mmCIF file of C-alpha atoms and ligand atoms in Angstrom:
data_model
loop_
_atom_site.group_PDB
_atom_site.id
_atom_site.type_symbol
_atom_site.label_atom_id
_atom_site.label_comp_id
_atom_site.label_asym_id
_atom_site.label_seq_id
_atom_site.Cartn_x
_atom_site.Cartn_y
_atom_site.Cartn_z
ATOM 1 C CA UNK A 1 133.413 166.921 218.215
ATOM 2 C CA UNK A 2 130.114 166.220 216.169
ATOM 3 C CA UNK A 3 129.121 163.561 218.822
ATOM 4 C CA UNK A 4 129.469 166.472 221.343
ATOM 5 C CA UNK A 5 127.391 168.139 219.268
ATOM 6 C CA UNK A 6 124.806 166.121 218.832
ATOM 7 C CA UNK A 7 124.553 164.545 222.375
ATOM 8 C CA UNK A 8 120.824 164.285 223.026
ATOM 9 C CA UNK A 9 119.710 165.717 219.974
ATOM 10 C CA UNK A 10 117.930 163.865 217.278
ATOM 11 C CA UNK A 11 119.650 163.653 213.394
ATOM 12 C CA UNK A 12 120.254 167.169 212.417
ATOM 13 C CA UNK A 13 118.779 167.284 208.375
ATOM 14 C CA UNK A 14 118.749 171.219 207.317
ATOM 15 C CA UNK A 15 121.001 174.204 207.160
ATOM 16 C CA UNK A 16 119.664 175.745 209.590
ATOM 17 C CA UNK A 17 119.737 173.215 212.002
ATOM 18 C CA UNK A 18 123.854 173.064 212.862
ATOM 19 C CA UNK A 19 123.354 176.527 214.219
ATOM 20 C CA UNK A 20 120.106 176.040 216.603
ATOM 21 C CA UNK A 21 122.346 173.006 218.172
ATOM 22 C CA UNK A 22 125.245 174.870 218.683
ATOM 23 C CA UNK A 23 123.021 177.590 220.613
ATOM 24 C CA UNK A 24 120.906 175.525 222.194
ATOM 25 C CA UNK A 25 124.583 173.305 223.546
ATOM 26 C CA UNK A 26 126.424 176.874 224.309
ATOM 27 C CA UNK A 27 123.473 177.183 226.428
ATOM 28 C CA UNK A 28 123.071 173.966 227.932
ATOM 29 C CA UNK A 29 127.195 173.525 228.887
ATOM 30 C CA UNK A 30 126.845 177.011 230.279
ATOM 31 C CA UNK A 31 123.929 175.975 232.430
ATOM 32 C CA UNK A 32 125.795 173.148 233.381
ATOM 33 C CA UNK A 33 128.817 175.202 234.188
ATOM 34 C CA UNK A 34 127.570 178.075 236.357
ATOM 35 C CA UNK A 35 124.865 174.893 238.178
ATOM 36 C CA UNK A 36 128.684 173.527 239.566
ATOM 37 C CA UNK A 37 129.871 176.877 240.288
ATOM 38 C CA UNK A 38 127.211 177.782 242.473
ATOM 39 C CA UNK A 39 126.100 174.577 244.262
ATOM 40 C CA UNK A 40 130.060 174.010 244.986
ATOM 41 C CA UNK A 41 130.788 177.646 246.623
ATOM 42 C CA UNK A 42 127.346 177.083 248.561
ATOM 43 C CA UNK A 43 128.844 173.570 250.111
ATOM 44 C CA UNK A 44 132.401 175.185 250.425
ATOM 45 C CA UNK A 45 130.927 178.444 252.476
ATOM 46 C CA UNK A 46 128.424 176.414 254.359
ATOM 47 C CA UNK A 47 131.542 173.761 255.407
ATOM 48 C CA UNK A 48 134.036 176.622 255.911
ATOM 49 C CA UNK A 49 132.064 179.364 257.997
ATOM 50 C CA UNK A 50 129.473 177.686 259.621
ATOM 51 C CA UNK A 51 129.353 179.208 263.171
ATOM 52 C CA UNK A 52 131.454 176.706 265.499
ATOM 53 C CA UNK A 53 131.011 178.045 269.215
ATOM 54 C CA UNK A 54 128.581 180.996 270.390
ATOM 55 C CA UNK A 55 131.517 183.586 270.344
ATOM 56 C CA UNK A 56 132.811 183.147 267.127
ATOM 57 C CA UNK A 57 131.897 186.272 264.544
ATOM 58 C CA UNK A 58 132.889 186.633 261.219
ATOM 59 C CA UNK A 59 134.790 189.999 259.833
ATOM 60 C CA UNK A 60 132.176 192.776 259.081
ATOM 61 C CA UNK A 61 132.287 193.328 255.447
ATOM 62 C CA UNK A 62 130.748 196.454 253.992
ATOM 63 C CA UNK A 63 131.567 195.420 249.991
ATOM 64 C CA UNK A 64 133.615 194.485 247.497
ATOM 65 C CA UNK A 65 133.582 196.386 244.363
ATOM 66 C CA UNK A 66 135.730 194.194 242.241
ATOM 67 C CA UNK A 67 133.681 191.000 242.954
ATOM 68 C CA UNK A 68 130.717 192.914 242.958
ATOM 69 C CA UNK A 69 131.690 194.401 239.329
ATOM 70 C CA UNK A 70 132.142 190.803 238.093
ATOM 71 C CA UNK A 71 129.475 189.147 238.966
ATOM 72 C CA UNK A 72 127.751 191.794 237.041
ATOM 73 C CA UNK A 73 129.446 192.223 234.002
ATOM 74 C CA UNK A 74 130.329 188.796 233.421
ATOM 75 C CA UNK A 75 126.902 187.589 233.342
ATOM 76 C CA UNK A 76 125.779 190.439 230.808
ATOM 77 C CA UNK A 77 127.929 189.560 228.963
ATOM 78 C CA UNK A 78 127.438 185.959 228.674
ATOM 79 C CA UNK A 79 123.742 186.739 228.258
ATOM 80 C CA UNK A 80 124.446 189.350 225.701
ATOM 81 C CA UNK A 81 126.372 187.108 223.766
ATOM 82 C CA UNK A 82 122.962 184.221 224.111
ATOM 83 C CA UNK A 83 120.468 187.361 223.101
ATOM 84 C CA UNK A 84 122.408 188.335 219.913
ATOM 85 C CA UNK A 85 123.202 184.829 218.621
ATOM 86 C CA UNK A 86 119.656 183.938 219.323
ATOM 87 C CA UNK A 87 118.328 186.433 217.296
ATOM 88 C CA UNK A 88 120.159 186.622 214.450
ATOM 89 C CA UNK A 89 119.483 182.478 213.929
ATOM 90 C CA UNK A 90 115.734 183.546 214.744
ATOM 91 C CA UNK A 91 115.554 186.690 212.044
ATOM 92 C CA UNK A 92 117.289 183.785 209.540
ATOM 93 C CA UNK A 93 115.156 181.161 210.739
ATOM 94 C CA UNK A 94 111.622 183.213 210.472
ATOM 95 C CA UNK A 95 112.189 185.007 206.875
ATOM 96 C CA UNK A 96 113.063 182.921 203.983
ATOM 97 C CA UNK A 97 115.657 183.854 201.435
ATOM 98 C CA UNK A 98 114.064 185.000 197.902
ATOM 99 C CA UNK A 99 112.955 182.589 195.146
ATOM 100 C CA UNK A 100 111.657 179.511 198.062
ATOM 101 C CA UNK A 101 109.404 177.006 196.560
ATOM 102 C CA UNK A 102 106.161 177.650 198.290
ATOM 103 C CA UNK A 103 103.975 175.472 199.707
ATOM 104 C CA UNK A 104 100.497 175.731 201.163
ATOM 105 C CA UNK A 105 99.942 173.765 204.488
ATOM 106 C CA UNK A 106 96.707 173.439 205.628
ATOM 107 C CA UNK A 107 95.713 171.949 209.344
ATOM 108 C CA UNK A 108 92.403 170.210 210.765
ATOM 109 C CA UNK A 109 91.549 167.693 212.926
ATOM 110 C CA UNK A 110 93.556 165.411 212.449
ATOM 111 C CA UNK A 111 95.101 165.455 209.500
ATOM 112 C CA UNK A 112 97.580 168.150 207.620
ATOM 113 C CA UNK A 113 97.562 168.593 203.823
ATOM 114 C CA UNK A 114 99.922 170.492 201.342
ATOM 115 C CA UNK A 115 99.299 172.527 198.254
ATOM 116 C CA UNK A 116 101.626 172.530 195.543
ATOM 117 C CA UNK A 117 102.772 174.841 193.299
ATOM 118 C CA UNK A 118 101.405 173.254 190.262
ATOM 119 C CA UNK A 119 97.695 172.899 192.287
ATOM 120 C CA UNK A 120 98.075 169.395 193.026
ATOM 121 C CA UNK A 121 97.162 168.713 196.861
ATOM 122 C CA UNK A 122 98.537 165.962 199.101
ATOM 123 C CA UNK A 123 97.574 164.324 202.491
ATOM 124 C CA UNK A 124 99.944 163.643 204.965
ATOM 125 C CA UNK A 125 102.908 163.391 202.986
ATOM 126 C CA UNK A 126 104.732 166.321 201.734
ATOM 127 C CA UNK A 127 107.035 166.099 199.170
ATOM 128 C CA UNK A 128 110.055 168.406 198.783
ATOM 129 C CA UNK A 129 113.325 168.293 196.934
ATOM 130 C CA UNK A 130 116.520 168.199 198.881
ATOM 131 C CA UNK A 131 118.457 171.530 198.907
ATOM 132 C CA UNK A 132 116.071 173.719 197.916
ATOM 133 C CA UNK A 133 114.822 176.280 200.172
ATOM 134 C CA UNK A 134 110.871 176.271 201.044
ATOM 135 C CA UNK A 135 108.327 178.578 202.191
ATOM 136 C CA UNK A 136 105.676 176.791 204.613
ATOM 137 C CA UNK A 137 102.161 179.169 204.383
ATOM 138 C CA UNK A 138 100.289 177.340 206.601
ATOM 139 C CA UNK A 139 96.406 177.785 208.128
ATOM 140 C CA UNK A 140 94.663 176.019 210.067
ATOM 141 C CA UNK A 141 90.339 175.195 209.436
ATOM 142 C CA UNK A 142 89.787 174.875 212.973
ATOM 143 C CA UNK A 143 91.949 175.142 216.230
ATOM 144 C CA UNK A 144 95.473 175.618 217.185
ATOM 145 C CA UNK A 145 98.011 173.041 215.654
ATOM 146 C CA UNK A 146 102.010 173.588 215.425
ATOM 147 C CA UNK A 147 104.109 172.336 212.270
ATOM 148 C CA UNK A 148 106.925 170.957 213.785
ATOM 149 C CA UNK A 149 109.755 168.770 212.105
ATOM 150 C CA UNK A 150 112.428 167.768 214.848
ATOM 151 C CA UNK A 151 114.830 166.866 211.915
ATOM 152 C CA UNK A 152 115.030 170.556 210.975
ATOM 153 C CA UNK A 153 114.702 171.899 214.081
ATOM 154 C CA UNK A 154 111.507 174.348 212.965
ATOM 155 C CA UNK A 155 108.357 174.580 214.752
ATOM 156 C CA UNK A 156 105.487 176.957 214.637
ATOM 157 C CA UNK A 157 102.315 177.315 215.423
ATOM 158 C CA UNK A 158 99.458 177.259 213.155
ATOM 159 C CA UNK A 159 96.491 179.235 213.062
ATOM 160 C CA UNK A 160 92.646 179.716 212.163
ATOM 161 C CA UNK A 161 91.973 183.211 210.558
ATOM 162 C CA UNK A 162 95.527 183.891 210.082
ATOM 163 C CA UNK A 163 98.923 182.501 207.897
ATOM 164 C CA UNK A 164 102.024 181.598 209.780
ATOM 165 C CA UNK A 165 104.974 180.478 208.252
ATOM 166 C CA UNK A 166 108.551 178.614 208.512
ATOM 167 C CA UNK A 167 111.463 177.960 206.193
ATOM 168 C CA UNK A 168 113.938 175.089 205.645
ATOM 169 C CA UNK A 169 116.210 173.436 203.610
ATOM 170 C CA UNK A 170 116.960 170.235 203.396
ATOM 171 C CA UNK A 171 120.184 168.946 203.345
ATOM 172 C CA UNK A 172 119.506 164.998 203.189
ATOM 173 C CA UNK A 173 117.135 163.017 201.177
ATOM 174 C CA UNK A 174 115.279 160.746 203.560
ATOM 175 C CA UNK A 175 111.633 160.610 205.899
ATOM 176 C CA UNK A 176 111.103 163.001 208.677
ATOM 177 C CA UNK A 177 108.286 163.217 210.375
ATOM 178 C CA UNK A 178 105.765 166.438 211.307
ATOM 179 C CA UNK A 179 104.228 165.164 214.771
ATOM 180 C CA UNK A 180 101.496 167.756 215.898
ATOM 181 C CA UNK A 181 103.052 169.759 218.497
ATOM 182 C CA UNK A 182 100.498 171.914 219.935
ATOM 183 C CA UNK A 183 97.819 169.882 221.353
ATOM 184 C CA UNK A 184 94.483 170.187 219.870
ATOM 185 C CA UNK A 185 92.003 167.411 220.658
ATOM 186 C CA UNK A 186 91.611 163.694 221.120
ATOM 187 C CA UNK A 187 93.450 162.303 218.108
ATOM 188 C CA UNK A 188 96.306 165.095 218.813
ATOM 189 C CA UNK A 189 99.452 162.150 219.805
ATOM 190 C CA UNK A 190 98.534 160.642 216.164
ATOM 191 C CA UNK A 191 98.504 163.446 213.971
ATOM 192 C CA UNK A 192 101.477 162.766 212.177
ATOM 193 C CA UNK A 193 102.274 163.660 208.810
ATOM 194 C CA UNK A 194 105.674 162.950 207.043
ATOM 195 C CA UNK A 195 108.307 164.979 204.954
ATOM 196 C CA UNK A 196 109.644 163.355 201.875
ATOM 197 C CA UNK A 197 112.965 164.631 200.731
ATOM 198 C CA UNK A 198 113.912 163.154 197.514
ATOM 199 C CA UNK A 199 116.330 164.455 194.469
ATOM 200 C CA UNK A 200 115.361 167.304 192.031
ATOM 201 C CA UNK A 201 114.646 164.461 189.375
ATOM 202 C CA UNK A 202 112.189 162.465 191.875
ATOM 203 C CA UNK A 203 110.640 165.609 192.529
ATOM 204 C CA UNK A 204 109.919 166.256 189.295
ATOM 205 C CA UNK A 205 108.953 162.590 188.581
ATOM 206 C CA UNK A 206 106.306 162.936 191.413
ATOM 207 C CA UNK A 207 104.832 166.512 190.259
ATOM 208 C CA UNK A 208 104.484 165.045 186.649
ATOM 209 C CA UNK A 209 103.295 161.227 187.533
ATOM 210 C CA UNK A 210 102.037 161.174 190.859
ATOM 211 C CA UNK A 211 103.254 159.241 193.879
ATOM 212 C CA UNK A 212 105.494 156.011 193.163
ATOM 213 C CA UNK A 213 104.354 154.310 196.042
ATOM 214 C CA UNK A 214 101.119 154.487 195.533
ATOM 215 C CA UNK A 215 101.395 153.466 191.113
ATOM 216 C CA UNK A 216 101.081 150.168 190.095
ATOM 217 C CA UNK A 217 99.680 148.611 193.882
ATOM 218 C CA UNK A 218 96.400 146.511 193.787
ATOM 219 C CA UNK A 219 93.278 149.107 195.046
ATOM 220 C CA UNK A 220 93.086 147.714 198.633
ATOM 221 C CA UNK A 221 96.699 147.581 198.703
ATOM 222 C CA UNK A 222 96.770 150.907 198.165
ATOM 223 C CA UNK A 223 93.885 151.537 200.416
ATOM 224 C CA UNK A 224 95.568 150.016 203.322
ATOM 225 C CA UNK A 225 98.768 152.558 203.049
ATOM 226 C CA UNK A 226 96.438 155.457 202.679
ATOM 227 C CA UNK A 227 94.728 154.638 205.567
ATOM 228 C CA UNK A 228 97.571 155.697 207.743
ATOM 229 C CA UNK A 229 98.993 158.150 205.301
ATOM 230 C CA UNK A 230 95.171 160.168 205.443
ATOM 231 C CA UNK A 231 94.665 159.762 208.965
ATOM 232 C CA UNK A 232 91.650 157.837 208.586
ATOM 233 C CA UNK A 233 93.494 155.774 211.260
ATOM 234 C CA UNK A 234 93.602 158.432 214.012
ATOM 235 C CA UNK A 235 89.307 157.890 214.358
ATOM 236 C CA UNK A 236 88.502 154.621 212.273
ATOM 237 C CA UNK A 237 90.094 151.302 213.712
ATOM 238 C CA UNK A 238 90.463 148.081 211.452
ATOM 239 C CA UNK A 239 89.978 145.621 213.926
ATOM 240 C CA UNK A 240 86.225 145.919 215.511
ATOM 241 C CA UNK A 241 87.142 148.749 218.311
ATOM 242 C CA UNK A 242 85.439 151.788 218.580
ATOM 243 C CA UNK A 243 87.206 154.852 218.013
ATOM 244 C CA UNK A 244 86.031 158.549 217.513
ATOM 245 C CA UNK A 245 84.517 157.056 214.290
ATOM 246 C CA UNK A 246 83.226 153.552 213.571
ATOM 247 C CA UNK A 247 85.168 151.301 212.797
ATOM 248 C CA UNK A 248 86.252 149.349 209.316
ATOM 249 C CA UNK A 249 85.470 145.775 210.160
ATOM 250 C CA UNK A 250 82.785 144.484 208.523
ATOM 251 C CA UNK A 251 81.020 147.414 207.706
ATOM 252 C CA UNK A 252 80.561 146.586 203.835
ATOM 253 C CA UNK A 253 76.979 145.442 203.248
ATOM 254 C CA UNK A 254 75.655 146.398 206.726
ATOM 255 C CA UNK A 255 73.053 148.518 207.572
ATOM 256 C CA UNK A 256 73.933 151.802 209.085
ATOM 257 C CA UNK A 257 71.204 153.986 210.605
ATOM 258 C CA UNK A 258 72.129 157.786 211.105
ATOM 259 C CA UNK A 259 71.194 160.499 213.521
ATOM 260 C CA UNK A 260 68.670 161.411 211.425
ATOM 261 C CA UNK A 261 66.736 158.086 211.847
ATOM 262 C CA UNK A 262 67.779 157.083 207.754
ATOM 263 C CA UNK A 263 69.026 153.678 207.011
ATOM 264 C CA UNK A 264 72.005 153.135 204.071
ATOM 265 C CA UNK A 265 73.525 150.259 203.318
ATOM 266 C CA UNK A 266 77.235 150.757 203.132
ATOM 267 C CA UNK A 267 78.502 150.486 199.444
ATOM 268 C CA UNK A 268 80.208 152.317 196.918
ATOM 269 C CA UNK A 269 78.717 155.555 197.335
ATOM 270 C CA UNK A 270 77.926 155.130 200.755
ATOM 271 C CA UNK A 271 81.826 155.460 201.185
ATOM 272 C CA UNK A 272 82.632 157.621 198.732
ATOM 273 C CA UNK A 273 79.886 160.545 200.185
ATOM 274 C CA UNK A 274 81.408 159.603 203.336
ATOM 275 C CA UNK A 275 85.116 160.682 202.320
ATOM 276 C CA UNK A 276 83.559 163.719 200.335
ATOM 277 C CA UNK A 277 81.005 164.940 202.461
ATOM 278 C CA UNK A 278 80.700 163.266 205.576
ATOM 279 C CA UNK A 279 78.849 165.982 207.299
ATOM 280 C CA UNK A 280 75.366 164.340 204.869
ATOM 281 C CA UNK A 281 75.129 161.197 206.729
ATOM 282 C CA UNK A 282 76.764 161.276 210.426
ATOM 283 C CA UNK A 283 76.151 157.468 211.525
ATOM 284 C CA UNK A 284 74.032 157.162 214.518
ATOM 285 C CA UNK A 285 76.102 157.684 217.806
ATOM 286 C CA UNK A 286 78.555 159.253 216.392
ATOM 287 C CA UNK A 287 79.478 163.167 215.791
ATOM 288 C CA UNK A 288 80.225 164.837 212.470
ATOM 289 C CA UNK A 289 83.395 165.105 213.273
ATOM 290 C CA UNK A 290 85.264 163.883 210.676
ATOM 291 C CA UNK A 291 86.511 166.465 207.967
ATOM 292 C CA UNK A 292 85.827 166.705 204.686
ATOM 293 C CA UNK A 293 88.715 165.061 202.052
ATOM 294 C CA UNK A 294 86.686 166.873 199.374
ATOM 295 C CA UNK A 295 89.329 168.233 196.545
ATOM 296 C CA UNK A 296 92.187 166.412 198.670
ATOM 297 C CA UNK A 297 91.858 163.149 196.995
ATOM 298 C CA UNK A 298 91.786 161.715 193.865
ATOM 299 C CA UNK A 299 89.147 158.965 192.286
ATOM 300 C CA UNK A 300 92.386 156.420 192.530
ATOM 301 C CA UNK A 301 91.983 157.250 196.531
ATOM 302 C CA UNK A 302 88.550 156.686 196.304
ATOM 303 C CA UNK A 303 88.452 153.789 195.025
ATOM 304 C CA UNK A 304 91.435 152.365 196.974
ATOM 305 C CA UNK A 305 89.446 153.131 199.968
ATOM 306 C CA UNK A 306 86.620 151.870 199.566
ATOM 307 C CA UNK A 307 88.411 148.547 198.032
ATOM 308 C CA UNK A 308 90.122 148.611 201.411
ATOM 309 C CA UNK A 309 87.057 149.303 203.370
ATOM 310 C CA UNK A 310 85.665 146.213 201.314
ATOM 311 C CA UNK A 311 88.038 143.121 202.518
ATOM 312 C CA UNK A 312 87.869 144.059 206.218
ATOM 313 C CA UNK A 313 85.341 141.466 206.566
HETATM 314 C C1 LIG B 1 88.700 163.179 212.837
HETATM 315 C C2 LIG B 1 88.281 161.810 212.817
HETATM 316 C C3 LIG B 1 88.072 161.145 211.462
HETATM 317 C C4 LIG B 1 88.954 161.009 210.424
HETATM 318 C C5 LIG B 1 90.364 161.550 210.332
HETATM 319 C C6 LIG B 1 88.287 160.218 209.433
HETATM 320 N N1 LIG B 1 87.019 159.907 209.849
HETATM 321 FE FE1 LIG B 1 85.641 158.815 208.848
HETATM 322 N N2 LIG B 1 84.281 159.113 210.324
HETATM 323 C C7 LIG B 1 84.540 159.786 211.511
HETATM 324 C C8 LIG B 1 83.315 159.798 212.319
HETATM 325 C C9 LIG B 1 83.165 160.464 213.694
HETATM 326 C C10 LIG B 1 82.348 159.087 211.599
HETATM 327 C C11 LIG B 1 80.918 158.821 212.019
HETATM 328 C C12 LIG B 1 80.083 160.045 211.841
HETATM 329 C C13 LIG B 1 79.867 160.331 210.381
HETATM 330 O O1 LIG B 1 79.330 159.463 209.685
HETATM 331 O O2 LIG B 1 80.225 161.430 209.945
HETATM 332 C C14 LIG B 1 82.991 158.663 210.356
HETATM 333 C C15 LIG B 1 82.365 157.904 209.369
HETATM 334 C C16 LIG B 1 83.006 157.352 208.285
HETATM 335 C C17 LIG B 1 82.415 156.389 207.394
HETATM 336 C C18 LIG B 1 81.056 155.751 207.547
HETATM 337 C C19 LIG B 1 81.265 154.575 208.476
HETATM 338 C C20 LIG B 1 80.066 153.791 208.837
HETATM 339 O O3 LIG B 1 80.233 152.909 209.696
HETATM 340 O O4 LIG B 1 78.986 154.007 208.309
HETATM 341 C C21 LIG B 1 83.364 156.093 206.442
HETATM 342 C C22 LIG B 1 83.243 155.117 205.304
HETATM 343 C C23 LIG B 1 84.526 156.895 206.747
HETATM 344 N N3 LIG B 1 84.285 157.648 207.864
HETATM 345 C C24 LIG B 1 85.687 156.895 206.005
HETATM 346 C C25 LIG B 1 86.826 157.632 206.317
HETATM 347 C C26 LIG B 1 88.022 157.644 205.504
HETATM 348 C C27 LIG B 1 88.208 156.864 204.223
HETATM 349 C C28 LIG B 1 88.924 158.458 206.142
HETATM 350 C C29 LIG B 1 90.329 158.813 205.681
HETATM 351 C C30 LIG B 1 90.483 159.228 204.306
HETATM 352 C C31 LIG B 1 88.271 158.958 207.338
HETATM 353 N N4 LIG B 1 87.002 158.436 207.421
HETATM 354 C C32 LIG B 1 88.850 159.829 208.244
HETATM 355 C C33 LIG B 1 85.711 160.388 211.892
HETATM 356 C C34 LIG B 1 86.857 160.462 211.093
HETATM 357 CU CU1 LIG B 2 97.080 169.274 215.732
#
């Protein structure tokens, strides 16, 4: 009966996601159930005692106590039974069990980035291992946002001023993807981020080395993967088209004037000031919006980028 299940619903990946389908499908089949059961006795009773000739009445009825008792009870009941299952899965869902690995999420336009426990910071990729239970603290640096991964079937909002959190588990190692689910801006539809879930030993591979996709790959290589992985995609395109930043092509070796009437030629640490602190030069047309990547990147990323940045002729 898994297919039953799972009719509808995307791959199921985490403990706790078994029990939010089998909610949300009690609900849904009882929906389903009681939609038939009404919309049939309405066509029955309009067929059956539609008025046929001016004379015709129907029996006066005053009540009926044991219909009227079951069409009360029944439904509490039934809606009983919804209220305490939901809540229980929700109390599970919302507090995590003792000794989770924690992990800090942080949100901005348009990009999401995770603290580890060892200090080490990541954009747009969060690794976890599988069957382990973690604890998302997440904040957000400027509007409302909403961590969401369908896979796990968790979803919350996240917050300026203020930590929310969610828990999972992972039961299979694989990619799932955190799509922003509370809109907040522009480049909302594209700020995606994805969950790694890899063994205990790639875990631990990835604290102590870094990321394997990213070792060993030629600068712009490199460059061009963290492109999407950091978002930069969601303002910058690659191919000439204006987006909520300028874009890549051919910018190397150009002049760029700013708002403030300054001219820089784009090199080196034109780029790199622009990753770190873009808010110094904000290129003329443009707004500062783009955020900071200052302690979220390492000199590998930097140069990568700007290597990147570099063959876009
Ligand atoms: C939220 C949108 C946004 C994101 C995400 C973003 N940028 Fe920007 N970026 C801008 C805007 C807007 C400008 C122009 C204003 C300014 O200079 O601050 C800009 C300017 C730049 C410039 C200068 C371009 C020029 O033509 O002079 C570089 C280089 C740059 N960004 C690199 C990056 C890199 C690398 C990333 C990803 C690590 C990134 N940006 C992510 C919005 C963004
Ligand atoms: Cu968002």
């Amino acid at each position: 009966m898994t297919w039953l299940r799972h009719l509808f619903l995307p791959a199921a990946s985490s403990v706790k996601a078994e029990d939010v389908d089998d909610l949300f499908m009690f609900i849904m089949w009882l929906n389903i159930l009681f939609m038939i059961l009404i919309t049939g006795l309405i066509v029955l009773f309009v067929a059956r005692y539609r008025r046929k000739s001016a004379a015709q009445k129907t029996a006066h009825i005053e009540h009926n106590t044991a219909l009227e008792l079951s069409w009360s009870i029944l439904p509490l009941i039934l809606s009983m039974v919804v209220f305490f299952w939901g809540f229980n899965s929700y109390m599970q869902a919302t507090v995590a069990p003792d000794g989770a690995m924690e992990i800090q999420v942080t949100a901005k336009k348009w990009i999401w980035t995770f603290g580890y426990p060892d200090g080490s910071v990541g954009v747009g990729k969060l690794w976890v291992p599988v069957n382990k239970p973690i604890r998302m603290i997440m904040h957000s640096e400027d509007v409302l946002h909403a961590f969401y991964v369908p896979a796990f079937r968790v979803k919350a909002d996240v917050l300026p001023n203020r930590y929310t959190e969610v828990w999972f588990q992972a039961t299979e190692v694989g990619d799932y993807v955190i799509p922003c689910a509370e809109y907040c801006g522009k480049g909302h539809s594209q700020m995606r981020a994805y969950v790694k879930v890899v063994s205990q030993k790639d875990y631990e591979n990835f604290l102590e080395k870094g990321d394997p996709d990213e070792i060993g790959k030629p600068p712009a290589e490199l460059g061009a993967i963290l492109y999407t992985n950091f978002g930069c995609s969601t303002c910058h395109s690659i191919d000439g088209t204006r987006g909520q930043g300028p874009s890549w092509k051919g910018i190397y070796g150009a002049q760029h004037k700013m708002t403030d009437g300054k001219l820089f030629t784009v090199d080196e640490n034109y780029i790199r000031t622009s990753i770190l602190q873009p808010q110094q030069m904000v290129v003329e047309g443009f707004q500062g919006i783009m955020p900071s990547y200052q302690g979220q990147v390492r000199e590998r990323h930097l140069t990568a980028l700007i290597a990147y940045i570099k063959s876009l002729k």
